[in-house]
Amino acid sequence: MLQINPKLSVEKISIFSTIAQLCSTHNAINLGQGYPDFDVSPLLKDRVKHYLKQNKDQYAPMQGIQELRNILAKKYTSSYKTAINPDTNITITAGATQAIFTCIQSVVLPGDEVIIIEPAYDSYGPSIEIAGGKVIPVMLNPDFTMDWNAVQKAVSNKTKMILFTNPHNPTGQIWSHEDFLALSQIVNNTNILLLSDEVYEHIVYDGKKHLSLLDYPELSNRGFVTYSFGKTFHATGWKMGYVIAPDNLTRAFRNVHQWNVFSVNSFLQYALADYLKDPDTYQNLSVFYQTKRDYFQREMEESRFKSIPTNGSYFQLYDYSAISDLDDIEFTQWLIEKHGVAAIPLSPFCSQDSKWKVVRFCFAKKEDTLSIALKRLQKV
Ligand code: GLN
């Protein structure tokens, strides 16, 4: 019998694929996996068609096309306090998950520890393990804010990196200025690197401002920041993203990226470069999603679910303890099978048993979709 020793210790299918499959088996409404069910802007699609007609079919440069990196450099230099050079600080990736994976592979060595904040997006742990690193999980506080004492306690002389998501998936919490000060105190005078996953940068509610790692030059000079065109432009299936990092980290990143992906879809890069010239294409996203969030929240008040307010992302957590004693995975299965609505349980985002009776709903859907789902949820 052929012996293989696979790199990952646990063989599992991601919770997003599992729920999507279950959802289609039971013909349920998918408020689980985070993707919109409305269309990409016709203007952007037009640019894509244009560049397909222009035969932009061959390899793009490894780091991404110049036009796209230029417009991104302009966008970030004007929005934040870190100056971004298109040639040495930006690399275009095949989505944010690939960007995160490659950031980790480019700097994490066997035995290095990487602190992640749980509940944590499910790709982080396996990506660290593939690099030979050790995942050091730190739980959020019970109200889902950052527990900085716990982060400080988790730091050791083997800590290579702290990885976090802001706005946070799955809880929708966002970082305050004080969070960045606490992080600064922890990493000051250390060699700890940072990886800030900011794919929901443009989805922040109630007039609040997204604070980025790029707002803090003393932190961004040791950090990668990852982004997603898919989340911002309703095109998750395009798998297009980018990473911003200082020169030395960008070199380390590209050194792995070129042997992995090499380069990313060319005609989409040209299309995105044109589309990004108008800041209106992303600046009103918070308002757009806030209408959906408010509608979802208001209607959910007529249900037995208890809202855990969201400040960012297109997710909202709900406590179901008034409805059921089932654990969150069983509850999610039951909700799909008996009520025809899918959610995402929290426990797959945690390495230890979570006691939360909480699930995540995605409200990035047409009003018609939300309305049918809400009628079902009100009956649960
Ligand atoms: N980012 C999406 C979410 O959190 C899922 C992406 C995926 O299915 N891997 O729902």
Coordinates of C-alpha atoms and ligand atoms in Angstrom, one line a residue:
M1 CA 0.0 0.0 0.0
L2 CA 1.4 3.4 -1.0
Q3 CA 2.2 5.5 2.0
I4 CA 1.7 9.2 1.8
N5 CA 2.2 11.6 4.7
P6 CA 0.0 14.5 3.7
K7 CA 1.1 17.9 4.7
L8 CA -2.1 18.8 6.6
S9 CA -2.9 16.8 9.7
V10 CA -6.6 17.0 9.3
E11 CA -8.5 16.3 6.1
K12 CA -11.6 18.4 6.0
I13 CA -13.9 20.3 3.6
S14 CA -14.3 24.0 4.4
I15 CA -17.5 24.9 6.2
F16 CA -18.4 27.2 3.2
S17 CA -18.4 24.3 0.8
T18 CA -20.2 22.0 3.2
I19 CA -23.0 24.5 3.8
A20 CA -23.2 25.5 0.1
Q21 CA -23.6 21.8 -0.8
L22 CA -26.2 21.2 1.9
C23 CA -28.0 24.3 0.8
S24 CA -28.3 23.1 -2.8
T25 CA -29.4 19.6 -1.7
H26 CA -32.3 21.1 0.3
N27 CA -32.9 24.0 -2.1
A28 CA -32.5 26.5 0.8
I29 CA -31.6 30.2 0.6
N30 CA -27.9 30.6 1.1
L31 CA -27.3 33.3 3.7
G32 CA -24.2 31.2 4.7
Q33 CA -21.2 31.7 2.3
G34 CA -20.4 35.4 1.9
Y35 CA -21.2 36.3 -1.7
P36 CA -23.7 38.7 -3.2
D37 CA -26.5 37.5 -5.4
F38 CA -26.8 40.7 -7.3
D39 CA -24.9 41.7 -10.4
V40 CA -21.5 43.3 -11.0
S41 CA -21.8 46.9 -12.3
P42 CA -22.5 46.9 -16.1
L43 CA -19.8 49.5 -16.4
L44 CA -17.2 47.1 -15.1
K45 CA -18.5 44.3 -17.2
D46 CA -18.2 46.6 -20.2
R47 CA -14.6 47.2 -19.5
V48 CA -14.0 43.4 -19.2
K49 CA -15.7 42.9 -22.6
H50 CA -13.6 45.7 -24.0
Y51 CA -10.3 44.2 -23.0
L52 CA -11.4 40.7 -24.1
K53 CA -12.0 42.3 -27.5
Q54 CA -8.6 44.0 -27.3
N55 CA -7.1 40.5 -27.0
K56 CA -5.6 41.0 -23.5
D57 CA -5.2 37.3 -23.3
Q58 CA -1.6 36.7 -22.5
Y59 CA 0.4 36.7 -19.3
A60 CA 0.3 39.8 -17.2
P61 CA 3.6 40.8 -15.5
M62 CA 4.2 38.7 -12.3
Q63 CA 3.5 41.6 -10.0
G64 CA 0.4 42.8 -11.8
I65 CA -0.1 45.3 -14.6
Q66 CA 1.4 48.8 -14.1
E67 CA -2.0 50.6 -14.7
L68 CA -3.7 48.7 -11.9
R69 CA -0.8 49.1 -9.4
N70 CA -0.6 52.8 -10.3
I71 CA -4.3 53.5 -9.6
L72 CA -4.2 51.4 -6.4
A73 CA -1.1 53.3 -5.2
K74 CA -2.9 56.6 -5.7
K75 CA -6.0 55.3 -3.9
Y76 CA -4.1 54.1 -0.8
T77 CA -1.6 57.0 -0.6
S78 CA -4.4 59.5 -0.6
S79 CA -6.6 57.5 1.9
Y80 CA -4.0 56.5 4.5
K81 CA -0.9 57.7 6.2
T82 CA 1.5 55.3 4.5
A83 CA 3.0 56.3 1.1
I84 CA 2.5 53.4 -1.4
N85 CA 4.9 52.9 -4.3
P86 CA 3.2 51.0 -7.2
D87 CA 6.4 49.2 -8.1
T88 CA 7.7 48.1 -4.7
N89 CA 4.6 47.9 -2.5
I90 CA 1.7 46.3 -4.4
T91 CA 1.2 42.9 -5.9
I92 CA -1.9 41.7 -7.7
T93 CA -3.1 38.2 -6.5
A94 CA -5.7 35.6 -7.4
G95 CA -8.0 36.7 -4.6
A96 CA -7.3 37.5 -1.0
T97 CA -7.1 33.9 0.2
Q98 CA -4.2 33.4 -2.2
A99 CA -2.6 36.7 -1.0
I100 CA -2.9 35.5 2.7
F101 CA -1.6 32.1 1.9
T102 CA 1.4 33.5 0.0
C103 CA 2.2 36.1 2.7
I104 CA 2.4 33.3 5.2
Q105 CA 4.5 31.0 3.0
S106 CA 6.9 33.8 2.2
V107 CA 7.9 34.5 5.8
V108 CA 6.8 31.7 8.2
L109 CA 9.5 29.0 8.8
P110 CA 9.0 25.6 10.4
G111 CA 8.6 26.1 14.1
D112 CA 7.6 29.7 13.9
E113 CA 4.5 30.7 15.9
V114 CA 1.7 32.7 14.3
I115 CA -1.0 34.3 16.6
I116 CA -4.5 34.3 15.1
I117 CA -7.6 35.8 16.7
E118 CA -10.5 33.3 17.1
P119 CA -13.1 32.9 15.8
A120 CA -10.7 33.1 12.8
Y121 CA -11.4 32.8 9.1
D122 CA -10.9 29.2 8.3
S123 CA -8.0 29.4 5.8
Y124 CA -5.6 30.9 8.3
G125 CA -4.8 27.8 10.3
P126 CA -4.2 25.4 7.4
S127 CA -2.1 28.1 5.6
I128 CA 0.2 28.4 8.7
E129 CA 0.4 24.6 9.1
I130 CA 1.4 24.2 5.4
A131 CA 4.3 26.6 6.1
G132 CA 5.3 24.4 9.0
G133 CA 4.3 27.1 11.5
K134 CA 2.4 26.7 14.7
V135 CA -1.0 28.3 15.2
I136 CA -1.4 30.1 18.5
P137 CA -5.1 30.9 18.9
V138 CA -6.2 33.8 21.0
M139 CA -10.0 34.1 21.7
L140 CA -11.9 37.4 21.3
N141 CA -13.6 38.6 24.5
P142 CA -17.2 37.3 25.0
D143 CA -18.5 40.5 23.4
F144 CA -16.2 39.8 20.4
T145 CA -13.8 42.7 21.1
M146 CA -10.1 42.2 21.1
D147 CA -8.5 40.7 24.3
W148 CA -5.1 42.4 24.2
N149 CA -4.0 40.9 27.5
A150 CA -4.5 37.5 25.9
V151 CA -2.6 38.5 22.8
Q152 CA 0.3 39.8 25.0
K153 CA 0.4 36.5 26.9
A154 CA 0.4 34.5 23.7
V155 CA 3.6 36.2 22.5
S156 CA 6.8 34.2 22.9
N157 CA 10.3 34.4 21.4
K158 CA 9.0 32.2 18.6
T159 CA 6.2 34.5 17.5
K160 CA 6.8 35.3 13.9
M161 CA 3.5 37.0 13.0
I162 CA 0.2 38.2 14.3
L163 CA -2.7 37.8 11.8
F164 CA -6.0 39.6 12.2
T165 CA -9.1 40.6 10.2
N166 CA -10.5 44.1 10.3
P167 CA -13.5 44.4 9.8
H168 CA -13.7 41.0 11.3
N169 CA -15.2 38.0 9.7
P170 CA -17.3 36.3 11.1
T171 CA -18.3 38.9 13.9
G172 CA -18.4 42.2 11.9
Q173 CA -16.4 44.0 14.6
I174 CA -14.0 46.8 13.7
W175 CA -10.8 48.0 15.3
S176 CA -10.6 51.3 17.2
H177 CA -7.6 53.6 17.5
E178 CA -7.0 52.1 21.0
D179 CA -6.8 48.6 19.4
F180 CA -3.9 49.8 17.2
L181 CA -2.2 51.5 20.2
A182 CA -2.4 48.2 22.1
L183 CA -0.9 46.3 19.1
S184 CA 1.9 48.9 18.8
Q185 CA 2.8 48.3 22.5
I186 CA 3.0 44.6 22.0
V187 CA 5.1 44.6 18.8
N188 CA 7.3 47.5 19.7
N189 CA 11.0 46.4 20.0
T190 CA 10.2 42.9 18.6
N191 CA 10.7 41.3 15.2
I192 CA 7.0 40.3 15.0
L193 CA 5.4 40.7 11.6
L194 CA 1.8 41.6 11.0
L195 CA -0.8 40.4 8.5
S196 CA -3.9 42.5 8.3
D197 CA -6.8 41.0 6.3
E198 CA -8.9 44.1 5.3
V199 CA -11.1 42.6 2.5
Y200 CA -14.2 44.4 4.0
E201 CA -12.4 47.8 4.1
H202 CA -15.2 49.6 2.3
I203 CA -18.1 48.1 4.4
V204 CA -18.2 49.9 7.8
Y205 CA -21.5 51.2 9.3
D206 CA -23.1 54.0 11.2
G207 CA -20.7 56.7 9.8
K208 CA -17.7 55.0 11.4
K209 CA -14.4 55.1 9.6
H210 CA -12.3 52.0 8.7
L211 CA -8.9 52.3 10.4
S212 CA -6.3 50.4 8.4
L213 CA -2.9 49.1 9.3
L214 CA -1.8 51.7 6.7
D215 CA -3.0 54.5 9.0
Y216 CA -0.2 53.5 11.4
P217 CA 3.2 53.7 9.5
E218 CA 5.1 52.3 12.6
L219 CA 2.9 49.2 12.2
S220 CA 2.6 49.0 8.4
N221 CA 6.4 49.0 8.1
R222 CA 6.2 45.5 9.5
G223 CA 3.0 44.3 7.9
F224 CA 1.2 42.8 4.9
V225 CA -2.3 44.1 4.2
T226 CA -4.6 42.0 2.0
Y227 CA -7.6 43.1 -0.1
S228 CA -10.2 41.7 -2.4
F229 CA -11.8 43.1 -5.6
G230 CA -14.3 40.4 -5.3
K231 CA -15.7 41.7 -2.0
T232 CA -15.7 45.3 -3.1
F233 CA -17.1 44.9 -6.6
H234 CA -19.6 42.0 -6.0
A235 CA -17.4 39.6 -8.0
T236 CA -16.2 36.9 -5.6
G237 CA -15.9 34.4 -8.4
W238 CA -13.3 36.5 -10.2
K239 CA -10.8 35.6 -7.5
M240 CA -9.0 38.9 -7.8
G241 CA -7.2 40.6 -4.9
Y242 CA -3.9 42.3 -4.0
V243 CA -1.4 42.7 -1.2
I244 CA 0.2 45.9 0.0
A245 CA 3.5 45.6 2.0
P246 CA 6.8 47.4 2.5
D247 CA 9.7 46.8 0.0
N248 CA 11.4 44.0 2.0
L249 CA 8.1 42.1 2.6
T250 CA 6.9 42.6 -1.0
R251 CA 10.2 41.1 -2.3
A252 CA 9.7 38.1 0.0
F253 CA 6.1 37.8 -1.2
R254 CA 6.9 38.0 -4.9
N255 CA 9.7 35.5 -4.5
V256 CA 7.0 32.9 -3.5
H257 CA 4.2 34.3 -5.7
Q258 CA 6.2 33.9 -8.9
W259 CA 6.7 30.1 -8.3
N260 CA 3.1 29.6 -7.2
V261 CA 0.6 31.7 -9.2
F262 CA 3.2 33.5 -11.3
S263 CA 0.7 36.1 -12.6
V264 CA -3.0 36.9 -12.5
N265 CA -5.8 37.1 -15.1
S266 CA -4.8 39.9 -17.5
F267 CA -8.0 41.3 -19.0
L268 CA -9.7 41.6 -15.6
Q269 CA -6.7 43.6 -14.4
Y270 CA -7.1 46.1 -17.3
A271 CA -10.8 46.3 -16.6
L272 CA -10.3 47.0 -12.9
A273 CA -7.7 49.6 -13.6
D274 CA -10.2 51.6 -15.7
Y275 CA -13.1 51.1 -13.3
L276 CA -11.1 52.2 -10.2
K277 CA -10.4 55.6 -11.7
D278 CA -13.8 56.7 -10.4
P279 CA -13.8 56.5 -6.5
D280 CA -17.6 56.4 -6.6
T281 CA -17.3 52.8 -7.6
Y282 CA -16.3 51.9 -4.0
Q283 CA -16.9 54.9 -1.9
N284 CA -20.6 54.4 -1.4
L285 CA -20.4 50.7 -0.5
S286 CA -21.0 51.3 3.3
V287 CA -24.3 53.2 2.5
F288 CA -25.4 50.5 0.1
Y289 CA -24.9 47.7 2.6
Q290 CA -26.2 49.7 5.5
T291 CA -29.6 49.7 3.9
K292 CA -29.5 45.9 3.7
R293 CA -28.1 45.5 7.2
D294 CA -30.8 47.8 8.6
Y295 CA -33.6 46.0 6.7
F296 CA -32.3 42.6 7.9
Q297 CA -31.9 43.7 11.5
R298 CA -35.3 45.3 11.6
E299 CA -37.1 42.2 10.2
M300 CA -35.1 39.9 12.4
E301 CA -36.5 41.7 15.5
E302 CA -39.7 39.9 14.6
S303 CA -37.9 36.5 15.1
R304 CA -36.6 34.7 18.2
F305 CA -33.0 35.2 17.1
K306 CA -31.1 37.8 19.2
S307 CA -29.0 40.2 17.3
I308 CA -25.3 40.8 18.0
P309 CA -24.7 44.1 16.3
T310 CA -22.3 44.3 13.4
N311 CA -20.1 47.3 12.7
G312 CA -18.6 46.2 9.4
S313 CA -18.5 43.4 6.7
Y314 CA -21.7 42.0 5.2
F315 CA -22.2 39.6 8.1
Q316 CA -24.3 39.7 11.2
L317 CA -24.2 37.3 14.1
Y318 CA -27.4 36.0 15.8
D319 CA -27.7 34.2 19.1
Y320 CA -30.2 31.3 18.8
S321 CA -30.2 30.2 22.5
A322 CA -33.9 31.1 22.8
I323 CA -34.7 28.7 20.0
S324 CA -32.6 25.6 20.5
D325 CA -30.1 23.7 22.6
L326 CA -28.4 22.1 19.6
D327 CA -24.8 22.9 19.0
D328 CA -24.2 25.4 16.2
I329 CA -23.4 22.8 13.5
E330 CA -26.5 20.8 14.3
F331 CA -28.6 23.9 14.5
T332 CA -27.3 25.1 11.1
Q333 CA -28.2 21.7 9.5
W334 CA -31.6 21.8 11.1
L335 CA -32.2 25.4 9.9
I336 CA -31.4 24.4 6.3
E337 CA -33.4 21.2 6.4
K338 CA -36.5 22.4 8.3
H339 CA -36.6 26.1 7.5
G340 CA -34.8 26.4 4.1
V341 CA -32.3 29.0 5.2
A342 CA -28.5 28.5 5.5
A343 CA -26.2 30.3 8.0
I344 CA -22.6 29.6 9.0
P345 CA -21.8 28.2 12.4
L346 CA -19.1 29.8 14.5
S347 CA -17.3 26.7 15.8
P348 CA -15.4 25.8 12.6
F349 CA -13.7 29.2 13.1
C350 CA -12.4 28.0 16.5
S351 CA -9.7 25.5 17.5
Q352 CA -11.3 24.8 20.9
D353 CA -14.9 23.9 21.6
S354 CA -16.9 27.0 21.4
K355 CA -19.9 27.4 23.7
W356 CA -21.5 30.1 21.6
K357 CA -25.0 29.4 20.4
V358 CA -24.4 31.8 17.6
V359 CA -24.6 31.7 13.8
R360 CA -23.5 34.1 11.1
F361 CA -25.9 35.4 8.4
C362 CA -24.8 37.1 5.2
F363 CA -27.1 39.9 4.1
A364 CA -25.3 40.7 0.8
K365 CA -28.5 39.7 -1.1
K366 CA -31.2 41.3 -3.2
E367 CA -34.1 42.5 -1.2
D368 CA -36.3 39.8 -2.7
T369 CA -34.0 37.1 -1.5
L370 CA -33.7 38.7 2.0
S371 CA -37.5 39.1 2.2
I372 CA -38.2 35.4 1.5
A373 CA -35.4 34.3 3.9
L374 CA -36.7 36.7 6.6
K375 CA -40.2 35.3 6.4
R376 CA -38.8 31.9 7.0
L377 CA -36.6 33.0 9.9
Q378 CA -39.5 34.8 11.6
K379 CA -41.2 31.4 11.8
V380 CA -38.3 29.6 13.4
Ligands
GLN1 N1 -15.1 34.8 2.5 C1 -16.3 34.1 2.4 C2 -17.1 34.0 3.7 O1 -16.5 34.3 4.7 C3 -16.2 32.6 1.9 C4 -15.1 32.2 1.0 C5 -15.1 30.8 0.8 O2 -16.1 30.1 0.5 N2 -13.9 30.2 0.9 O3 -18.2 33.6 3.7

